[in-house]
mmCIF file of C-alpha atoms in Angstrom:
data_model
loop_
_atom_site.group_PDB
_atom_site.id
_atom_site.type_symbol
_atom_site.label_atom_id
_atom_site.label_comp_id
_atom_site.label_asym_id
_atom_site.label_seq_id
_atom_site.Cartn_x
_atom_site.Cartn_y
_atom_site.Cartn_z
ATOM 1 C CA UNK H 173 18.528 -25.475 31.639
ATOM 2 C CA UNK H 174 17.837 -28.982 29.771
ATOM 3 C CA UNK H 175 17.274 -29.189 25.741
ATOM 4 C CA UNK H 176 13.935 -30.404 25.756
ATOM 5 C CA UNK H 177 13.005 -27.369 28.507
ATOM 6 C CA UNK H 178 14.203 -24.953 25.888
ATOM 7 C CA UNK H 179 11.999 -26.157 22.631
ATOM 8 C CA UNK H 180 8.988 -25.635 25.399
ATOM 9 C CA UNK H 181 10.092 -22.074 26.272
ATOM 10 C CA UNK H 182 9.716 -20.861 22.383
ATOM 11 C CA UNK H 183 6.480 -23.352 21.372
ATOM 12 C CA UNK H 184 4.777 -21.995 24.688
ATOM 13 C CA UNK H 185 6.515 -18.499 23.138
ATOM 14 C CA UNK H 186 5.115 -18.632 19.897
ATOM 15 C CA UNK H 187 1.854 -19.909 21.055
ATOM 16 C CA UNK H 188 1.590 -16.960 22.159
ATOM 17 C CA UNK H 189 2.801 -15.027 19.944
ATOM 18 C CA UNK H 190 -0.209 -16.305 17.944
ATOM 19 C CA UNK H 191 -2.656 -15.438 19.966
ATOM 20 C CA UNK H 192 -1.357 -12.076 20.470
ATOM 21 C CA UNK H 193 -1.205 -12.103 16.569
ATOM 22 C CA UNK H 194 -5.505 -12.468 17.015
ATOM 23 C CA UNK H 195 -6.052 -9.908 19.383
ATOM 24 C CA UNK H 196 -4.921 -8.139 17.206
ATOM 25 C CA UNK H 197 -5.452 -8.142 14.053
ATOM 26 C CA UNK H 198 -9.558 -9.323 15.362
ATOM 27 C CA UNK H 199 -9.307 -5.069 16.697
ATOM 28 C CA UNK H 200 -7.672 -3.009 14.079
ATOM 29 C CA UNK H 201 -10.571 -5.393 11.588
ATOM 30 C CA UNK H 202 -13.562 -5.194 14.160
ATOM 31 C CA UNK H 203 -12.248 -2.040 16.089
ATOM 32 C CA UNK H 204 -13.691 -1.086 20.206
ATOM 33 C CA UNK H 205 -14.429 -4.604 21.274
ATOM 34 C CA UNK H 206 -14.660 -6.341 24.981
ATOM 35 C CA UNK H 207 -12.572 -9.317 26.353
ATOM 36 C CA UNK H 208 -15.599 -11.700 26.060
ATOM 37 C CA UNK H 209 -16.698 -10.247 23.021
ATOM 38 C CA UNK H 210 -13.152 -11.304 21.804
ATOM 39 C CA UNK H 211 -12.590 -14.461 23.015
ATOM 40 C CA UNK H 212 -16.365 -15.249 21.038
ATOM 41 C CA UNK H 213 -14.685 -13.909 18.283
ATOM 42 C CA UNK H 214 -12.058 -15.479 18.248
ATOM 43 C CA UNK H 215 -12.148 -18.769 20.326
ATOM 44 C CA UNK H 216 -9.915 -18.417 22.583
ATOM 45 C CA UNK H 217 -10.592 -18.905 26.264
ATOM 46 C CA UNK H 218 -11.852 -15.188 28.628
ATOM 47 C CA UNK H 219 -8.861 -16.228 30.457
ATOM 48 C CA UNK H 220 -6.047 -17.018 27.600
ATOM 49 C CA UNK H 221 -8.451 -13.000 26.248
ATOM 50 C CA UNK H 222 -7.463 -12.218 29.913
ATOM 51 C CA UNK H 223 -3.802 -12.327 29.769
ATOM 52 C CA UNK H 224 -3.360 -10.442 26.073
ATOM 53 C CA UNK H 225 -4.658 -7.917 26.689
ATOM 54 C CA UNK H 226 -3.364 -7.215 29.908
ATOM 55 C CA UNK H 227 0.177 -7.818 27.383
ATOM 56 C CA UNK H 228 -0.595 -6.047 25.141
ATOM 57 C CA UNK H 229 -1.810 -2.961 27.858
ATOM 58 C CA UNK H 230 1.088 -2.742 29.355
ATOM 59 C CA UNK H 231 3.223 -2.900 25.095
ATOM 60 C CA UNK H 232 1.090 0.642 25.130
ATOM 61 C CA UNK H 233 -0.159 -1.632 22.335
ATOM 62 C CA UNK H 234 -4.128 -1.733 22.960
ATOM 63 C CA UNK H 235 -6.205 1.204 25.762
ATOM 64 C CA UNK H 236 -9.534 1.152 27.296
ATOM 65 C CA UNK H 237 -12.129 3.537 26.086
ATOM 66 C CA UNK H 238 -15.376 2.439 28.774
ATOM 67 C CA UNK H 239 -18.336 0.883 29.529
ATOM 68 C CA UNK H 240 -20.118 -0.582 26.542
ATOM 69 C CA UNK H 241 -24.101 -1.260 27.951
ATOM 70 C CA UNK H 242 -25.063 -3.177 23.742
ATOM 71 C CA UNK H 243 -24.848 -5.893 25.341
ATOM 72 C CA UNK H 244 -27.698 -8.305 28.048
ATOM 73 C CA UNK H 245 -26.610 -7.665 32.078
ATOM 74 C CA UNK H 246 -23.668 -5.797 33.204
ATOM 75 C CA UNK H 247 -21.664 -3.072 30.787
ATOM 76 C CA UNK H 248 -17.693 -4.350 29.573
ATOM 77 C CA UNK H 249 -15.276 -2.165 29.527
ATOM 78 C CA UNK H 250 -13.866 -1.560 25.453
ATOM 79 C CA UNK H 251 -10.867 -1.940 24.169
ATOM 80 C CA UNK H 252 -9.485 -0.340 21.290
ATOM 81 C CA UNK H 253 -5.357 -0.119 19.540
ATOM 82 C CA UNK H 254 -4.080 2.244 21.531
ATOM 83 C CA UNK H 255 -2.039 4.680 19.053
ATOM 84 C CA UNK H 256 -0.873 7.535 20.994
ATOM 85 C CA UNK H 257 3.654 5.045 22.077
ATOM 86 C CA UNK H 258 3.794 3.953 18.107
ATOM 87 C CA UNK H 259 3.565 5.341 15.389
ATOM 88 C CA UNK H 260 5.019 4.349 11.380
ATOM 89 C CA UNK H 261 6.563 5.868 8.238
ATOM 90 C CA UNK H 262 5.925 5.838 4.876
ATOM 91 C CA UNK H 263 7.822 7.973 1.887
ATOM 92 C CA UNK H 264 6.561 7.999 -1.709
ATOM 93 C CA UNK H 265 9.378 9.319 -4.473
ATOM 94 C CA UNK H 266 8.152 10.162 -7.728
ATOM 95 C CA UNK H 267 10.635 12.024 -10.633
ATOM 96 C CA UNK H 268 8.812 15.406 -9.243
ATOM 97 C CA UNK H 269 8.141 15.403 -5.633
ATOM 98 C CA UNK H 270 8.038 13.310 -2.123
ATOM 99 C CA UNK H 271 5.712 12.424 -0.239
ATOM 100 C CA UNK H 272 5.444 12.110 3.550
ATOM 101 C CA UNK H 273 2.771 9.912 4.963
ATOM 102 C CA UNK H 274 2.863 8.942 8.986
ATOM 103 C CA UNK H 275 0.025 6.810 10.904
ATOM 104 C CA UNK H 276 -0.451 5.904 14.869
ATOM 105 C CA UNK H 277 -0.124 2.833 15.272
ATOM 106 C CA UNK H 278 -4.387 2.516 15.369
ATOM 107 C CA UNK H 279 -4.157 3.689 11.999
ATOM 108 C CA UNK H 280 -4.388 7.721 12.232
ATOM 109 C CA UNK H 281 -2.811 9.439 10.080
ATOM 110 C CA UNK H 282 -0.483 12.400 12.116
ATOM 111 C CA UNK H 283 0.697 14.268 8.941
ATOM 112 C CA UNK H 284 1.107 14.015 5.185
ATOM 113 C CA UNK H 285 3.736 16.677 3.745
ATOM 114 C CA UNK H 286 4.154 16.741 -0.189
ATOM 115 C CA UNK H 287 8.001 18.234 -1.655
ATOM 116 C CA UNK H 288 8.835 19.393 -4.981
ATOM 117 C CA UNK H 289 11.691 17.801 -5.958
ATOM 118 C CA UNK H 290 14.670 17.778 -8.478
ATOM 119 C CA UNK H 291 14.851 13.889 -9.911
ATOM 120 C CA UNK H 292 18.982 14.603 -9.646
ATOM 121 C CA UNK H 293 18.302 15.631 -6.362
ATOM 122 C CA UNK H 294 15.826 13.439 -5.502
ATOM 123 C CA UNK H 295 18.754 11.517 -2.578
ATOM 124 C CA UNK H 296 19.442 14.084 -0.989
ATOM 125 C CA UNK H 297 15.892 15.233 -0.602
ATOM 126 C CA UNK H 298 14.738 11.750 0.595
ATOM 127 C CA UNK H 299 17.302 11.066 3.614
ATOM 128 C CA UNK H 300 15.916 15.128 4.630
ATOM 129 C CA UNK H 301 12.056 14.521 4.461
ATOM 130 C CA UNK H 302 12.472 11.004 6.289
ATOM 131 C CA UNK H 303 14.386 13.060 9.095
ATOM 132 C CA UNK H 304 12.224 15.724 9.146
ATOM 133 C CA UNK H 305 8.824 13.748 9.201
ATOM 134 C CA UNK H 306 10.893 11.251 12.033
ATOM 135 C CA UNK H 307 11.642 14.154 14.521
ATOM 136 C CA UNK H 308 7.684 15.304 14.538
ATOM 137 C CA UNK H 309 6.541 11.501 15.238
ATOM 138 C CA UNK H 310 9.744 11.654 17.871
ATOM 139 C CA UNK H 311 8.364 15.552 19.201
ATOM 140 C CA UNK H 312 4.389 13.817 19.659
ATOM 141 C CA UNK H 313 6.551 11.650 22.198
ATOM 142 C CA UNK H 314 5.368 8.441 19.789
ATOM 143 C CA UNK H 315 8.203 5.468 18.726
ATOM 144 C CA UNK H 316 8.669 5.327 14.902
ATOM 145 C CA UNK H 317 8.413 2.159 14.456
ATOM 146 C CA UNK H 318 9.485 1.883 10.735
ATOM 147 C CA UNK H 319 10.156 3.495 7.961
ATOM 148 C CA UNK H 320 9.249 2.801 4.247
ATOM 149 C CA UNK H 321 9.763 4.396 0.258
ATOM 150 C CA UNK H 322 7.669 4.214 -1.958
ATOM 151 C CA UNK H 323 9.531 3.696 -5.276
ATOM 152 C CA UNK H 324 9.033 3.227 -8.788
ATOM 153 C CA UNK H 325 11.065 0.976 -10.857
ATOM 154 C CA UNK H 326 12.616 -2.972 -9.799
ATOM 155 C CA UNK H 327 13.350 -3.005 -6.583
ATOM 156 C CA UNK H 328 15.899 -6.119 -4.866
ATOM 157 C CA UNK H 329 14.375 -7.267 -1.342
ATOM 158 C CA UNK H 330 17.607 -5.456 0.587
ATOM 159 C CA UNK H 331 16.419 -2.228 -0.382
ATOM 160 C CA UNK H 332 18.356 -2.422 -3.738
ATOM 161 C CA UNK H 333 16.639 0.252 -6.334
ATOM 162 C CA UNK H 334 17.701 -2.226 -9.732
ATOM 163 C CA UNK H 335 16.714 0.352 -11.832
ATOM 164 C CA UNK H 336 13.736 3.287 -12.011
ATOM 165 C CA UNK H 337 13.505 4.629 -15.396
ATOM 166 C CA UNK H 338 11.241 7.447 -13.699
ATOM 167 C CA UNK H 339 13.884 8.282 -11.543
ATOM 168 C CA UNK H 340 16.797 7.745 -13.998
ATOM 169 C CA UNK H 341 18.468 5.641 -11.132
ATOM 170 C CA UNK H 342 20.373 2.041 -10.892
ATOM 171 C CA UNK H 343 21.942 0.418 -8.538
ATOM 172 C CA UNK H 344 21.714 2.924 -5.920
ATOM 173 C CA UNK H 345 21.796 1.568 -2.242
ATOM 174 C CA UNK H 346 18.716 3.773 -1.185
ATOM 175 C CA UNK H 347 17.753 1.442 2.162
ATOM 176 C CA UNK H 348 21.726 1.909 2.948
ATOM 177 C CA UNK H 349 21.565 5.426 2.041
ATOM 178 C CA UNK H 350 18.329 6.069 4.474
ATOM 179 C CA UNK H 351 19.554 3.456 7.431
ATOM 180 C CA UNK H 352 22.912 5.561 7.604
ATOM 181 C CA UNK H 353 21.057 8.682 8.239
ATOM 182 C CA UNK H 354 18.319 7.771 10.272
ATOM 183 C CA UNK H 355 20.157 7.079 12.939
ATOM 184 C CA UNK H 356 16.935 5.889 16.078
ATOM 185 C CA UNK H 357 17.500 2.264 17.643
ATOM 186 C CA UNK H 358 15.651 -1.139 16.422
ATOM 187 C CA UNK H 359 14.407 1.242 13.974
ATOM 188 C CA UNK H 360 12.900 -0.831 10.925
ATOM 189 C CA UNK H 361 14.510 0.529 7.220
ATOM 190 C CA UNK H 362 12.426 -0.775 4.158
ATOM 191 C CA UNK H 363 11.971 0.045 0.260
ATOM 192 C CA UNK H 364 9.381 -1.665 -1.623
ATOM 193 C CA UNK H 365 8.103 -0.874 -5.128
ATOM 194 C CA UNK H 366 4.828 1.734 -5.187
ATOM 195 C CA UNK H 367 2.763 -0.024 -6.708
ATOM 196 C CA UNK H 368 2.483 -3.372 -3.812
ATOM 197 C CA UNK H 369 2.963 -0.739 -1.364
ATOM 198 C CA UNK H 370 -0.271 0.711 -2.614
ATOM 199 C CA UNK H 371 -1.663 -2.255 -3.154
ATOM 200 C CA UNK H 372 -0.912 -3.729 0.390
ATOM 201 C CA UNK H 373 -3.017 -0.379 1.184
ATOM 202 C CA UNK H 374 -6.207 -0.679 -1.226
ATOM 203 C CA UNK H 375 -6.024 -3.691 1.329
ATOM 204 C CA UNK H 376 -5.954 -2.705 4.500
ATOM 205 C CA UNK H 377 -8.132 0.594 3.735
ATOM 206 C CA UNK H 378 -9.765 0.884 0.560
ATOM 207 C CA UNK H 379 -13.258 -0.219 2.298
ATOM 208 C CA UNK H 380 -12.722 -3.320 0.338
ATOM 209 C CA UNK H 381 -13.762 -6.584 3.035
ATOM 210 C CA UNK H 382 -11.970 -9.802 1.918
ATOM 211 C CA UNK H 383 -9.712 -8.437 0.232
ATOM 212 C CA UNK H 384 -7.197 -10.663 -0.337
ATOM 213 C CA UNK H 385 -6.949 -11.731 -3.886
ATOM 214 C CA UNK H 386 -6.500 -7.739 -5.461
ATOM 215 C CA UNK H 387 -4.451 -5.927 -7.532
ATOM 216 C CA UNK H 388 -3.615 -2.315 -7.701
ATOM 217 C CA UNK H 389 -2.463 -0.537 -11.213
ATOM 218 C CA UNK H 390 -0.974 2.385 -11.247
ATOM 219 C CA UNK H 391 -0.023 4.813 -14.474
ATOM 220 C CA UNK H 392 1.721 7.786 -12.196
ATOM 221 C CA UNK H 393 5.705 6.877 -13.513
ATOM 222 C CA UNK H 394 5.292 3.342 -16.312
ATOM 223 C CA UNK H 395 1.889 1.892 -15.829
ATOM 224 C CA UNK H 396 2.832 -1.009 -13.077
ATOM 225 C CA UNK H 397 0.980 -3.891 -10.229
ATOM 226 C CA UNK H 398 0.540 -4.146 -7.447
ATOM 227 C CA UNK H 399 0.016 -7.947 -6.700
ATOM 228 C CA UNK H 400 -1.520 -9.572 -3.551
ATOM 229 C CA UNK H 401 -3.154 -12.845 -3.723
ATOM 230 C CA UNK H 402 -4.689 -14.585 -1.040
ATOM 231 C CA UNK H 403 -3.694 -12.161 1.318
ATOM 232 C CA UNK H 404 -0.253 -11.371 0.798
ATOM 233 C CA UNK H 405 1.866 -8.710 -1.686
ATOM 234 C CA UNK H 406 3.201 -11.308 -4.616
ATOM 235 C CA UNK H 407 7.390 -10.310 -4.361
ATOM 236 C CA UNK H 408 8.293 -12.820 -6.165
ATOM 237 C CA UNK H 409 12.150 -14.437 -6.130
ATOM 238 C CA UNK H 410 13.960 -10.542 -6.097
ATOM 239 C CA UNK H 411 10.825 -8.449 -6.038
ATOM 240 C CA UNK H 412 11.169 -7.865 -9.467
ATOM 241 C CA UNK H 413 6.110 -8.150 -10.052
ATOM 242 C CA UNK H 414 4.250 -6.577 -11.481
ATOM 243 C CA UNK H 415 6.073 -4.805 -14.163
ATOM 244 C CA UNK H 416 3.074 -4.581 -16.814
ATOM 245 C CA UNK H 417 4.257 -1.983 -18.437
ATOM 246 C CA UNK H 418 6.688 -4.034 -20.642
ATOM 247 C CA UNK H 419 3.696 -6.167 -21.392
ATOM 248 C CA UNK H 420 3.704 -5.805 -25.323
ATOM 249 C CA UNK H 421 0.110 -6.138 -27.064
ATOM 250 C CA UNK H 422 0.552 -7.453 -31.067
ATOM 251 C CA UNK H 423 3.781 -9.688 -33.102
ATOM 252 C CA UNK H 424 7.360 -8.411 -31.858
ATOM 253 C CA UNK H 425 7.759 -4.646 -32.417
ATOM 254 C CA UNK H 426 4.206 -4.050 -31.616
ATOM 255 C CA UNK H 427 3.508 -1.217 -29.191
ATOM 256 C CA UNK H 428 3.494 -2.004 -25.175
ATOM 257 C CA UNK H 429 0.853 -1.745 -22.916
ATOM 258 C CA UNK H 430 2.363 1.401 -21.191
ATOM 259 C CA UNK H 431 2.811 2.750 -25.010
ATOM 260 C CA UNK H 432 -0.428 2.477 -25.292
ATOM 261 C CA UNK H 433 -2.401 2.452 -22.662
ATOM 262 C CA UNK H 434 0.412 4.728 -19.632
ATOM 263 C CA UNK H 435 -1.821 8.307 -18.332
ATOM 264 C CA UNK H 436 1.449 10.131 -20.311
ATOM 265 C CA UNK H 437 0.664 8.426 -23.424
ATOM 266 C CA UNK H 438 -3.417 9.211 -22.965
ATOM 267 C CA UNK H 439 -2.512 12.738 -22.039
ATOM 268 C CA UNK H 440 -1.006 13.477 -25.507
ATOM 269 C CA UNK H 441 -3.437 11.902 -27.574
ATOM 270 C CA UNK H 442 -5.948 14.272 -25.777
ATOM 271 C CA UNK H 443 -4.239 17.295 -25.628
ATOM 272 C CA UNK H 444 -2.428 17.557 -28.680
ATOM 273 C CA UNK H 445 -0.140 20.664 -26.863
ATOM 274 C CA UNK H 446 0.583 19.232 -24.107
ATOM 275 C CA UNK H 447 4.526 19.586 -22.948
ATOM 276 C CA UNK H 448 5.224 16.868 -20.548
ATOM 277 C CA UNK H 449 8.825 17.985 -20.470
ATOM 278 C CA UNK H 450 6.782 21.828 -19.478
ATOM 279 C CA UNK H 451 5.431 20.096 -16.013
ATOM 280 C CA UNK H 452 7.044 17.439 -13.919
ATOM 281 C CA UNK H 453 3.582 16.728 -12.615
ATOM 282 C CA UNK H 454 0.892 15.223 -14.445
ATOM 283 C CA UNK H 455 -2.535 16.167 -12.371
ATOM 284 C CA UNK H 456 -3.471 19.463 -13.671
ATOM 285 C CA UNK H 457 -2.564 17.859 -17.008
ATOM 286 C CA UNK H 458 -5.038 14.582 -16.226
ATOM 287 C CA UNK H 459 -7.870 17.017 -14.691
ATOM 288 C CA UNK H 460 -8.195 19.057 -17.791
ATOM 289 C CA UNK H 461 -8.342 15.831 -19.751
ATOM 290 C CA UNK H 462 -11.331 14.948 -17.233
ATOM 291 C CA UNK H 463 -12.678 18.820 -17.723
ATOM 292 C CA UNK H 464 -12.618 17.821 -21.884
ATOM 293 C CA UNK H 465 -14.091 14.354 -21.341
ATOM 294 C CA UNK H 466 -17.628 15.981 -19.090
ATOM 295 C CA UNK H 467 -17.479 18.585 -22.364
ATOM 296 C CA UNK H 468 -18.793 16.062 -24.156
ATOM 297 C CA UNK H 469 -14.614 16.435 -26.881
ATOM 298 C CA UNK H 470 -14.822 13.986 -29.064
ATOM 299 C CA UNK H 471 -11.363 13.638 -29.732
ATOM 300 C CA UNK H 472 -11.248 13.380 -25.799
ATOM 301 C CA UNK H 473 -14.486 11.116 -24.826
ATOM 302 C CA UNK H 474 -12.043 8.741 -28.119
ATOM 303 C CA UNK H 475 -8.729 8.407 -26.463
ATOM 304 C CA UNK H 476 -9.542 7.616 -23.458
ATOM 305 C CA UNK H 477 -11.962 4.798 -24.940
ATOM 306 C CA UNK H 478 -8.909 4.177 -26.960
ATOM 307 C CA UNK H 479 -6.372 3.545 -23.661
ATOM 308 C CA UNK H 480 -9.189 1.745 -21.588
ATOM 309 C CA UNK H 481 -9.570 -1.089 -24.371
ATOM 310 C CA UNK H 482 -5.278 -1.258 -24.237
ATOM 311 C CA UNK H 483 -5.811 -0.911 -20.479
ATOM 312 C CA UNK H 484 -8.312 -4.239 -19.900
ATOM 313 C CA UNK H 485 -6.579 -5.887 -22.872
ATOM 314 C CA UNK H 486 -3.617 -5.960 -20.281
ATOM 315 C CA UNK H 487 -5.510 -6.218 -17.397
ATOM 316 C CA UNK H 488 -6.628 -9.585 -19.071
ATOM 317 C CA UNK H 489 -3.536 -11.256 -18.906
ATOM 318 C CA UNK H 490 -3.595 -11.322 -15.667
ATOM 319 C CA UNK H 491 -6.930 -11.880 -14.325
ATOM 320 C CA UNK H 492 -5.980 -14.879 -17.121
ATOM 321 C CA UNK H 493 -2.565 -15.747 -14.663
ATOM 322 C CA UNK H 494 -3.893 -14.938 -10.813
ATOM 323 C CA UNK H 495 -7.481 -14.544 -11.372
ATOM 324 C CA UNK H 496 -8.045 -11.497 -8.315
ATOM 325 C CA UNK H 497 -10.787 -10.068 -7.311
ATOM 326 C CA UNK H 498 -10.640 -6.904 -7.863
ATOM 327 C CA UNK H 499 -8.919 -5.008 -10.039
ATOM 328 C CA UNK H 500 -8.473 -1.128 -8.240
ATOM 329 C CA UNK H 501 -7.351 1.270 -11.112
ATOM 330 C CA UNK H 502 -4.944 4.148 -8.848
ATOM 331 C CA UNK H 503 -3.379 7.373 -8.085
ATOM 332 C CA UNK H 504 -4.185 8.808 -12.062
ATOM 333 C CA UNK H 505 -6.379 6.431 -13.730
ATOM 334 C CA UNK H 506 -8.542 6.594 -10.983
ATOM 335 C CA UNK H 507 -9.501 10.029 -11.374
ATOM 336 C CA UNK H 508 -10.192 9.038 -15.163
ATOM 337 C CA UNK H 509 -11.918 5.791 -14.262
ATOM 338 C CA UNK H 510 -15.621 7.062 -14.879
ATOM 339 C CA UNK H 511 -14.536 6.871 -18.440
ATOM 340 C CA UNK H 512 -11.767 4.296 -18.894
ATOM 341 C CA UNK H 513 -13.774 1.780 -16.989
ATOM 342 C CA UNK H 514 -16.455 0.904 -19.279
ATOM 343 C CA UNK H 515 -13.736 0.137 -22.749
ATOM 344 C CA UNK H 516 -11.726 -1.679 -20.183
ATOM 345 C CA UNK H 517 -14.168 -3.777 -18.829
ATOM 346 C CA UNK H 518 -15.542 -5.093 -22.573
ATOM 347 C CA UNK H 519 -11.395 -6.110 -23.198
ATOM 348 C CA UNK H 520 -11.043 -7.587 -19.408
ATOM 349 C CA UNK H 521 -13.867 -9.898 -20.409
ATOM 350 C CA UNK H 522 -13.050 -10.577 -23.754
ATOM 351 C CA UNK H 523 -9.935 -11.591 -23.339
ATOM 352 C CA UNK H 524 -10.419 -13.844 -20.436
ATOM 353 C CA UNK H 525 -10.521 -17.812 -20.435
ATOM 354 C CA UNK H 526 -12.618 -17.610 -17.251
ATOM 355 C CA UNK H 527 -16.773 -16.569 -17.845
ATOM 356 C CA UNK H 528 -16.869 -13.369 -16.822
ATOM 357 C CA UNK H 529 -13.751 -12.345 -16.511
ATOM 358 C CA UNK H 530 -13.121 -14.770 -12.957
ATOM 359 C CA UNK H 531 -15.276 -13.054 -11.444
ATOM 360 C CA UNK H 532 -12.555 -9.889 -11.439
ATOM 361 C CA UNK H 533 -14.158 -6.951 -10.350
ATOM 362 C CA UNK H 534 -12.588 -3.370 -11.799
ATOM 363 C CA UNK H 535 -12.872 -0.174 -9.974
ATOM 364 C CA UNK H 536 -11.476 2.806 -9.136
ATOM 365 C CA UNK H 537 -9.041 3.453 -5.942
ATOM 366 C CA UNK H 538 -10.130 6.049 -3.173
ATOM 367 C CA UNK H 539 -7.450 6.809 -1.709
ATOM 368 C CA UNK H 540 -5.855 9.342 -3.982
ATOM 369 C CA UNK H 541 -1.819 9.910 -5.219
ATOM 370 C CA UNK H 542 -0.550 9.107 -2.022
ATOM 371 C CA UNK H 543 -1.542 5.294 -1.873
ATOM 372 C CA UNK H 544 1.742 3.870 -1.827
ATOM 373 C CA UNK H 545 3.013 6.090 1.454
ATOM 374 C CA UNK H 546 0.012 4.628 3.357
ATOM 375 C CA UNK H 547 1.551 1.711 2.097
ATOM 376 C CA UNK H 548 4.685 2.074 3.050
ATOM 377 C CA UNK H 549 3.403 2.873 6.672
ATOM 378 C CA UNK H 550 0.872 -0.098 6.744
ATOM 379 C CA UNK H 551 4.030 -2.401 6.997
ATOM 380 C CA UNK H 552 5.401 -1.779 10.069
ATOM 381 C CA UNK H 553 2.004 -2.418 11.842
ATOM 382 C CA UNK H 554 1.489 -5.175 9.998
ATOM 383 C CA UNK H 555 4.502 -6.557 10.803
ATOM 384 C CA UNK H 556 3.178 -5.526 15.330
ATOM 385 C CA UNK H 557 0.614 -7.657 14.526
ATOM 386 C CA UNK H 558 1.991 -10.802 14.103
ATOM 387 C CA UNK H 559 2.028 -10.947 17.653
ATOM 388 C CA UNK H 560 5.891 -10.135 17.746
ATOM 389 C CA UNK H 561 6.560 -8.157 20.291
ATOM 390 C CA UNK H 562 10.234 -8.001 20.014
ATOM 391 C CA UNK H 563 10.190 -4.679 17.766
ATOM 392 C CA UNK H 564 8.700 -2.825 21.130
ATOM 393 C CA UNK H 565 12.017 -3.480 22.920
ATOM 394 C CA UNK H 566 14.008 -0.429 21.307
ATOM 395 C CA UNK H 567 10.897 2.092 22.132
#
């Protein structure tokens, strides 16, 4: 074949991949649709849509669901994402527990497991849980597209955990460790920061249509932020974005945002008898703070107001830098959001240069404590949604 023929073939392949992505993303965003509706919405002609959908049905990414009568003329066959053949897994690592979550290609949850773990045994436990989750998915007849582990702290692009103070890890090649133990041809293994992955989950499953610019803030293991800018996670040069807990609110030597607005410091102020060494999971303590706040306990309400004020000041720095549409308070912050948000909104508006905080809205996440695991799984669906079906070659 001549060189210009190679170029034409490559161009055709790129165009087809782009069009496949258009169809997949339409169905993921809009749900079941007829071929005619896909053509009308995407601008692709009907013959092209027919060819593309036939290809996707053959790859077991789409399925025909039946006839729709909500149209003039003959009923049309609707198409939907097919969850029967492929799945993806997300693992979330905390100092005291692991979470495994799997979704099928249609985005339906297949499993959600929580396991208590000691920090010094986390590496072995992660491998065991990953193997078990992958085995369960395969037993259901699905091929595992990929697995991503969500970790607090600094995670380099290659999957090495450079530094994770909550876990006591430094320079741990977690991706290499998992890749060596999960022996499936074509399985993609990745490691990423938990706040970034939670932001991805929030964008895809948080119920925020058009949420192309959002910030997810977590306080579960230090204060970190996951940034989605123009629809894409913001990773930075080496993957080290979002460490807002290191912000110093005041002159040199002043307390950091983590000291003033972290969940554990808040619990210490609201519950003077709280001993973090005796309780690895903060959830019971956070629930107790909420109980006291609902009962009108003055000291608890003051601790929440103070935390909200400091959190709002830190979020204003982000609002001035990246101008998000949404700032989402996740994990334990979400459980206390009704008391944190009023003070945080006031400080956010006060310290943001643009009027009305640049249009940013401060809301609570509804995804619970496993948002990062969900985001880890969703990233593998997103890669198929680019139209690159070569990922399915090993299925």
